[in-house]
PDB file of C-alpha atoms in Angstrom:
ATOM      1  CA  MET A   1       0.000   0.000   0.000  1.00  0.00           C
ATOM      2  CA  THR A   2       2.883   2.401   0.643  1.00  0.00           C
ATOM      3  CA  ARG A   3       3.974   2.022  -2.963  1.00  0.00           C
ATOM      4  CA  ASP A   4       0.403   2.887  -4.011  1.00  0.00           C
ATOM      5  CA  VAL A   5       0.570   6.119  -1.992  1.00  0.00           C
ATOM      6  CA  LEU A   6       3.926   7.077  -3.496  1.00  0.00           C
ATOM      7  CA  ASP A   7       2.586   6.274  -6.972  1.00  0.00           C
ATOM      8  CA  GLY A   8      -0.443   8.482  -6.242  1.00  0.00           C
ATOM      9  CA  ILE A   9       1.806  11.324  -5.185  1.00  0.00           C
ATOM     10  CA  HIS A  10       3.928  10.932  -8.333  1.00  0.00           C
ATOM     11  CA  ASP A  11       0.780  10.794 -10.495  1.00  0.00           C
ATOM     12  CA  SER A  12      -0.300  14.170  -9.070  1.00  0.00           C
ATOM     13  CA  ALA A  13       3.195  15.667  -8.823  1.00  0.00           C
ATOM     14  CA  ASP A  14       2.787  18.221 -11.615  1.00  0.00           C
ATOM     15  CA  LEU A  15      -0.587  19.348 -10.247  1.00  0.00           C
ATOM     16  CA  ILE A  16       0.640  19.656  -6.638  1.00  0.00           C
ATOM     17  CA  ALA A  17       3.740  21.585  -7.709  1.00  0.00           C
ATOM     18  CA  SER A  18       1.796  23.899 -10.011  1.00  0.00           C
ATOM     19  CA  LEU A  19      -0.732  24.726  -7.263  1.00  0.00           C
ATOM     20  CA  GLY A  20       1.932  25.831  -4.763  1.00  0.00           C
ATOM     21  CA  PRO A  21       1.652  29.516  -5.740  1.00  0.00           C
ATOM     22  CA  VAL A  22      -2.153  29.230  -5.755  1.00  0.00           C
ATOM     23  CA  ASN A  23      -2.099  27.818  -2.218  1.00  0.00           C
ATOM     24  CA  GLU A  24       0.117  30.709  -1.089  1.00  0.00           C
ATOM     25  CA  LYS A  25      -2.210  33.265  -2.671  1.00  0.00           C
ATOM     26  CA  LEU A  26      -5.309  31.669  -1.093  1.00  0.00           C
ATOM     27  CA  GLY A  27      -3.686  31.334   2.320  1.00  0.00           C
ATOM     28  CA  ARG A  28      -4.796  27.689   2.454  1.00  0.00           C
ATOM     29  CA  LEU A  29      -4.634  24.629   0.237  1.00  0.00           C
ATOM     30  CA  ASP A  30      -6.609  24.892  -2.970  1.00  0.00           C
ATOM     31  CA  THR A  31      -9.366  22.259  -3.189  1.00  0.00           C
ATOM     32  CA  ARG A  32      -7.502  20.617  -6.081  1.00  0.00           C
ATOM     33  CA  THR A  33      -4.461  20.132  -3.831  1.00  0.00           C
ATOM     34  CA  VAL A  34      -6.711  18.706  -1.112  1.00  0.00           C
ATOM     35  CA  GLU A  35      -8.248  16.258  -3.568  1.00  0.00           C
ATOM     36  CA  ALA A  36      -4.821  15.189  -4.840  1.00  0.00           C
ATOM     37  CA  LEU A  37      -3.732  14.485  -1.252  1.00  0.00           C
ATOM     38  CA  ARG A  38      -6.969  12.587  -0.580  1.00  0.00           C
ATOM     39  CA  ARG A  39      -6.514  10.458  -3.705  1.00  0.00           C
ATOM     40  CA  SER A  40      -2.936   9.628  -2.742  1.00  0.00           C
ATOM     41  CA  GLY A  41      -3.994   8.151   0.613  1.00  0.00           C
ATOM     42  CA  VAL A  42      -1.164   9.831   2.555  1.00  0.00           C
ATOM     43  CA  MET A  43      -3.500  11.040   5.318  1.00  0.00           C
ATOM     44  CA  HIS A  44      -4.511   7.463   6.067  1.00  0.00           C
ATOM     45  CA  MET A  45      -1.107   5.825   6.180  1.00  0.00           C
ATOM     46  CA  LEU A  46      -1.095   5.762  10.012  1.00  0.00           C
ATOM     47  CA  GLN A  47      -4.830   5.020  10.327  1.00  0.00           C
ATOM     48  CA  PRO A  48      -5.811   1.431  11.293  1.00  0.00           C
ATOM     49  CA  GLU A  49      -6.949  -0.813   8.444  1.00  0.00           C
ATOM     50  CA  GLU A  50     -10.018  -1.670  10.521  1.00  0.00           C
ATOM     51  CA  PHE A  51     -11.152   1.930  10.093  1.00  0.00           C
ATOM     52  CA  GLY A  52     -10.362   2.327   6.394  1.00  0.00           C
ATOM     53  CA  GLY A  53      -6.711   3.224   6.788  1.00  0.00           C
ATOM     54  CA  ILE A  54      -3.508   1.788   5.369  1.00  0.00           C
ATOM     55  CA  GLU A  55      -1.766   1.160   8.735  1.00  0.00           C
ATOM     56  CA  THR A  56       1.789   1.454   7.495  1.00  0.00           C
ATOM     57  CA  HIS A  57       5.127   2.099   9.180  1.00  0.00           C
ATOM     58  CA  PRO A  58       5.786   5.699  10.334  1.00  0.00           C
ATOM     59  CA  GLY A  59       8.989   5.730   8.270  1.00  0.00           C
ATOM     60  CA  ASP A  60       6.965   5.085   5.121  1.00  0.00           C
ATOM     61  CA  PHE A  61       4.608   7.903   6.104  1.00  0.00           C
ATOM     62  CA  ALA A  62       7.584  10.255   6.563  1.00  0.00           C
ATOM     63  CA  GLU A  63       8.882   9.296   3.120  1.00  0.00           C
ATOM     64  CA  ALA A  64       5.515  10.138   1.549  1.00  0.00           C
ATOM     65  CA  VAL A  65       5.322  13.490   3.373  1.00  0.00           C
ATOM     66  CA  LEU A  66       8.820  14.381   2.176  1.00  0.00           C
ATOM     67  CA  GLU A  67       7.838  13.564  -1.417  1.00  0.00           C
ATOM     68  CA  ILE A  68       4.892  15.961  -1.137  1.00  0.00           C
ATOM     69  CA  ALA A  69       7.022  18.643   0.538  1.00  0.00           C
ATOM     70  CA  ARG A  70       9.476  18.502  -2.358  1.00  0.00           C
ATOM     71  CA  LEU A  71       6.590  19.498  -4.624  1.00  0.00           C
ATOM     72  CA  ASP A  72       5.037  22.135  -2.372  1.00  0.00           C
ATOM     73  CA  GLY A  73       6.113  22.987   1.163  1.00  0.00           C
ATOM     74  CA  ALA A  74       2.623  23.920   2.328  1.00  0.00           C
ATOM     75  CA  ALA A  75       1.090  20.684   1.026  1.00  0.00           C
ATOM     76  CA  GLY A  76       3.878  18.709   2.711  1.00  0.00           C
ATOM     77  CA  TRP A  77       3.344  20.531   5.993  1.00  0.00           C
ATOM     78  CA  VAL A  78      -0.393  19.791   5.870  1.00  0.00           C
ATOM     79  CA  ALA A  79       0.196  16.128   4.997  1.00  0.00           C
ATOM     80  CA  GLY A  80       2.545  15.767   7.957  1.00  0.00           C
ATOM     81  CA  SER A  81       0.293  17.652  10.346  1.00  0.00           C
ATOM     82  CA  VAL A  82      -3.011  16.039   9.371  1.00  0.00           C
ATOM     83  CA  GLY A  83      -1.558  12.584   8.771  1.00  0.00           C
ATOM     84  CA  VAL A  84      -0.383  12.050  12.380  1.00  0.00           C
ATOM     85  CA  PRO A  85      -3.639  12.399  14.413  1.00  0.00           C
ATOM     86  CA  PRO A  86      -5.052   9.106  13.046  1.00  0.00           C
ATOM     87  CA  TRP A  87      -2.081   7.349  14.671  1.00  0.00           C
ATOM     88  CA  ALA A  88      -2.965   8.897  18.053  1.00  0.00           C
ATOM     89  CA  LEU A  89      -6.666   8.195  17.614  1.00  0.00           C
ATOM     90  CA  ALA A  90      -5.859   4.538  16.909  1.00  0.00           C
ATOM     91  CA  SER A  91      -5.007   4.071  20.594  1.00  0.00           C
ATOM     92  CA  ALA A  92      -8.094   5.885  21.888  1.00  0.00           C
ATOM     93  CA  ASP A  93     -11.216   4.312  23.314  1.00  0.00           C
ATOM     94  CA  ARG A  94     -13.190   2.249  20.786  1.00  0.00           C
ATOM     95  CA  ARG A  95     -16.278   4.471  21.113  1.00  0.00           C
ATOM     96  CA  LEU A  96     -14.285   7.513  20.062  1.00  0.00           C
ATOM     97  CA  ARG A  97     -12.740   5.755  17.079  1.00  0.00           C
ATOM     98  CA  ASP A  98     -16.182   4.574  16.020  1.00  0.00           C
ATOM     99  CA  GLU A  99     -17.653   8.067  16.333  1.00  0.00           C
ATOM    100  CA  VAL A 100     -14.942   9.606  14.160  1.00  0.00           C
ATOM    101  CA  TRP A 101     -14.362   6.939  11.516  1.00  0.00           C
ATOM    102  CA  GLU A 102     -17.654   5.062  11.145  1.00  0.00           C
ATOM    103  CA  ALA A 103     -19.359   8.158   9.804  1.00  0.00           C
ATOM    104  CA  ASP A 104     -16.500   8.892   7.389  1.00  0.00           C
ATOM    105  CA  SER A 105     -13.231   6.958   7.243  1.00  0.00           C
ATOM    106  CA  ASP A 106     -11.808   9.685   4.967  1.00  0.00           C
ATOM    107  CA  VAL A 107     -12.190  12.429   7.593  1.00  0.00           C
ATOM    108  CA  TRP A 108      -9.237  14.732   8.245  1.00  0.00           C
ATOM    109  CA  ILE A 109      -8.148  15.608  11.794  1.00  0.00           C
ATOM    110  CA  ALA A 110      -6.145  18.755  12.569  1.00  0.00           C
ATOM    111  CA  SER A 111      -3.893  19.054  15.589  1.00  0.00           C
ATOM    112  CA  ALA A 112      -2.778  21.686  18.088  1.00  0.00           C
ATOM    113  CA  HIS A 113      -0.725  19.831  20.665  1.00  0.00           C
ATOM    114  CA  ALA A 114       0.475  22.799  22.723  1.00  0.00           C
ATOM    115  CA  PRO A 115      -1.419  22.815  26.036  1.00  0.00           C
ATOM    116  CA  ALA A 116      -3.007  26.192  25.307  1.00  0.00           C
ATOM    117  CA  GLY A 117      -6.383  25.308  26.785  1.00  0.00           C
ATOM    118  CA  VAL A 118      -7.807  24.368  30.155  1.00  0.00           C
ATOM    119  CA  LEU A 119      -9.743  21.218  31.050  1.00  0.00           C
ATOM    120  CA  LEU A 120     -11.858  22.001  34.103  1.00  0.00           C
ATOM    121  CA  PRO A 121     -13.552  19.050  35.874  1.00  0.00           C
ATOM    122  CA  VAL A 122     -17.353  19.385  35.950  1.00  0.00           C
ATOM    123  CA  ASP A 123     -20.156  16.931  36.703  1.00  0.00           C
ATOM    124  CA  GLY A 124     -19.954  14.167  34.101  1.00  0.00           C
ATOM    125  CA  GLY A 125     -16.664  15.177  32.514  1.00  0.00           C
ATOM    126  CA  TYR A 126     -14.650  18.283  31.711  1.00  0.00           C
ATOM    127  CA  ARG A 127     -15.209  21.731  30.317  1.00  0.00           C
ATOM    128  CA  LEU A 128     -12.647  22.663  27.662  1.00  0.00           C
ATOM    129  CA  SER A 129     -11.757  26.240  26.843  1.00  0.00           C
ATOM    130  CA  GLY A 130      -8.861  28.029  25.255  1.00  0.00           C
ATOM    131  CA  GLU A 131      -7.295  29.420  22.116  1.00  0.00           C
ATOM    132  CA  TRP A 132      -4.836  27.501  19.949  1.00  0.00           C
ATOM    133  CA  ARG A 133      -2.656  29.240  17.405  1.00  0.00           C
ATOM    134  CA  SER A 134      -1.706  28.278  13.877  1.00  0.00           C
ATOM    135  CA  VAL A 135      -3.738  25.094  13.421  1.00  0.00           C
ATOM    136  CA  ALA A 136      -2.732  23.853   9.959  1.00  0.00           C
ATOM    137  CA  ALA A 137      -5.429  22.961   7.423  1.00  0.00           C
ATOM    138  CA  ILE A 138      -8.294  23.599   9.833  1.00  0.00           C
ATOM    139  CA  ASP A 139     -10.490  24.654   6.889  1.00  0.00           C
ATOM    140  CA  HIS A 140     -10.276  21.108   5.512  1.00  0.00           C
ATOM    141  CA  CYS A 141     -10.661  19.149   8.772  1.00  0.00           C
ATOM    142  CA  GLU A 142     -13.774  17.905  10.558  1.00  0.00           C
ATOM    143  CA  TRP A 143     -12.041  17.306  13.903  1.00  0.00           C
ATOM    144  CA  VAL A 144      -9.108  18.751  15.837  1.00  0.00           C
ATOM    145  CA  VAL A 145      -6.935  17.304  18.614  1.00  0.00           C
ATOM    146  CA  VAL A 146      -6.004  19.994  21.152  1.00  0.00           C
ATOM    147  CA  GLY A 147      -3.714  19.990  24.161  1.00  0.00           C
ATOM    148  CA  ALA A 148      -4.874  21.403  27.485  1.00  0.00           C
ATOM    149  CA  ARG A 149      -3.881  21.704  31.113  1.00  0.00           C
ATOM    150  CA  VAL A 150      -6.096  19.759  33.512  1.00  0.00           C
ATOM    151  CA  VAL A 151      -6.885  21.900  36.559  1.00  0.00           C
ATOM    152  CA  GLY A 152      -8.437  20.963  39.871  1.00  0.00           C
ATOM    153  CA  ASP A 153      -7.687  17.953  42.068  1.00  0.00           C
ATOM    154  CA  SER A 154      -5.788  15.969  39.441  1.00  0.00           C
ATOM    155  CA  GLU A 155      -3.627  18.438  37.556  1.00  0.00           C
ATOM    156  CA  GLY A 156      -1.686  17.460  34.463  1.00  0.00           C
ATOM    157  CA  LEU A 157      -1.878  17.564  30.694  1.00  0.00           C
ATOM    158  CA  GLY A 158      -4.508  16.061  28.451  1.00  0.00           C
ATOM    159  CA  TYR A 159      -5.719  15.950  24.894  1.00  0.00           C
ATOM    160  CA  SER A 160      -9.237  16.407  23.616  1.00  0.00           C
ATOM    161  CA  LEU A 161     -10.721  15.551  20.249  1.00  0.00           C
ATOM    162  CA  VAL A 162     -13.222  18.216  19.261  1.00  0.00           C
ATOM    163  CA  PRO A 163     -15.612  18.297  16.288  1.00  0.00           C
ATOM    164  CA  ARG A 164     -15.234  21.311  14.039  1.00  0.00           C
ATOM    165  CA  ALA A 165     -18.798  22.367  14.836  1.00  0.00           C
ATOM    166  CA  ASP A 166     -17.719  23.066  18.441  1.00  0.00           C
ATOM    167  CA  LEU A 167     -14.954  25.547  17.660  1.00  0.00           C
ATOM    168  CA  ARG A 168     -14.568  29.014  16.246  1.00  0.00           C
ATOM    169  CA  ILE A 169     -12.005  29.678  13.521  1.00  0.00           C
ATOM    170  CA  ASP A 170     -10.347  33.092  13.350  1.00  0.00           C
ATOM    171  CA  ASP A 171      -9.981  33.558   9.596  1.00  0.00           C
ATOM    172  CA  GLU A 172      -7.992  36.773  10.056  1.00  0.00           C
ATOM    173  CA  ALA A 173      -5.295  35.318  12.336  1.00  0.00           C
ATOM    174  CA  TRP A 174      -3.026  33.768   9.705  1.00  0.00           C
ATOM    175  CA  ASN A 175      -0.503  36.319   8.512  1.00  0.00           C
ATOM    176  CA  ALA A 176       2.858  34.628   8.049  1.00  0.00           C
ATOM    177  CA  ILE A 177       5.868  35.113   5.821  1.00  0.00           C
ATOM    178  CA  GLY A 178       6.330  31.465   4.829  1.00  0.00           C
ATOM    179  CA  LEU A 179       4.100  28.448   4.298  1.00  0.00           C
ATOM    180  CA  ILE A 180       1.092  30.708   3.939  1.00  0.00           C
ATOM    181  CA  GLY A 181      -0.642  27.951   1.972  1.00  0.00           C
ATOM    182  CA  THR A 182      -0.989  25.760   5.088  1.00  0.00           C
ATOM    183  CA  GLY A 183      -4.039  27.789   6.118  1.00  0.00           C
ATOM    184  CA  SER A 184      -2.895  27.727   9.732  1.00  0.00           C
ATOM    185  CA  LYS A 185      -5.477  29.686  11.697  1.00  0.00           C
ATOM    186  CA  ASN A 186      -6.239  30.278  15.343  1.00  0.00           C
ATOM    187  CA  ILE A 187      -9.155  28.417  16.879  1.00  0.00           C
ATOM    188  CA  THR A 188     -11.158  29.078  20.040  1.00  0.00           C
ATOM    189  CA  ILE A 189     -13.098  26.473  21.997  1.00  0.00           C
ATOM    190  CA  ASP A 190     -15.448  27.063  24.925  1.00  0.00           C
TER     191      ASP A 190
END
């Protein structure tokens, strides 16, 4: 399957490379770049086969991301950033994996690992709030993994998986010199 992904990347190489300037102008990946990445399968290389993924070695995933980055830095950055959360989700509780992947095994998951939020214990769970900066490809993702500090009796660090519908995207926050095409925007959750 890894060879299939690399072949898919090579099949779309001219398109991905030619869309680099378009991505930079848009400030996010062009939908044609997104579709080329979807067709290649790179985002699912670390996703379990049971949930529609390829379940390959992380070294093979890194090789595929580097191939994309050679064509367009922003597309490579997005592939690396969005391709890793399925690996983390693979070790999560079965109910969570089912919720995310049974509805759509092709779903993309963004990530913001810095513990920029707060998880406050409340009856029945936690209340999550915070602002995370520069979340790559958030416009193309249906979920996001965010890091947060757990406060209260059992302090520490934790991660939460949040559906896109439960966050606010600051479309004006992304103003960078390089890799503008990653569409990295700030998000707020409360």
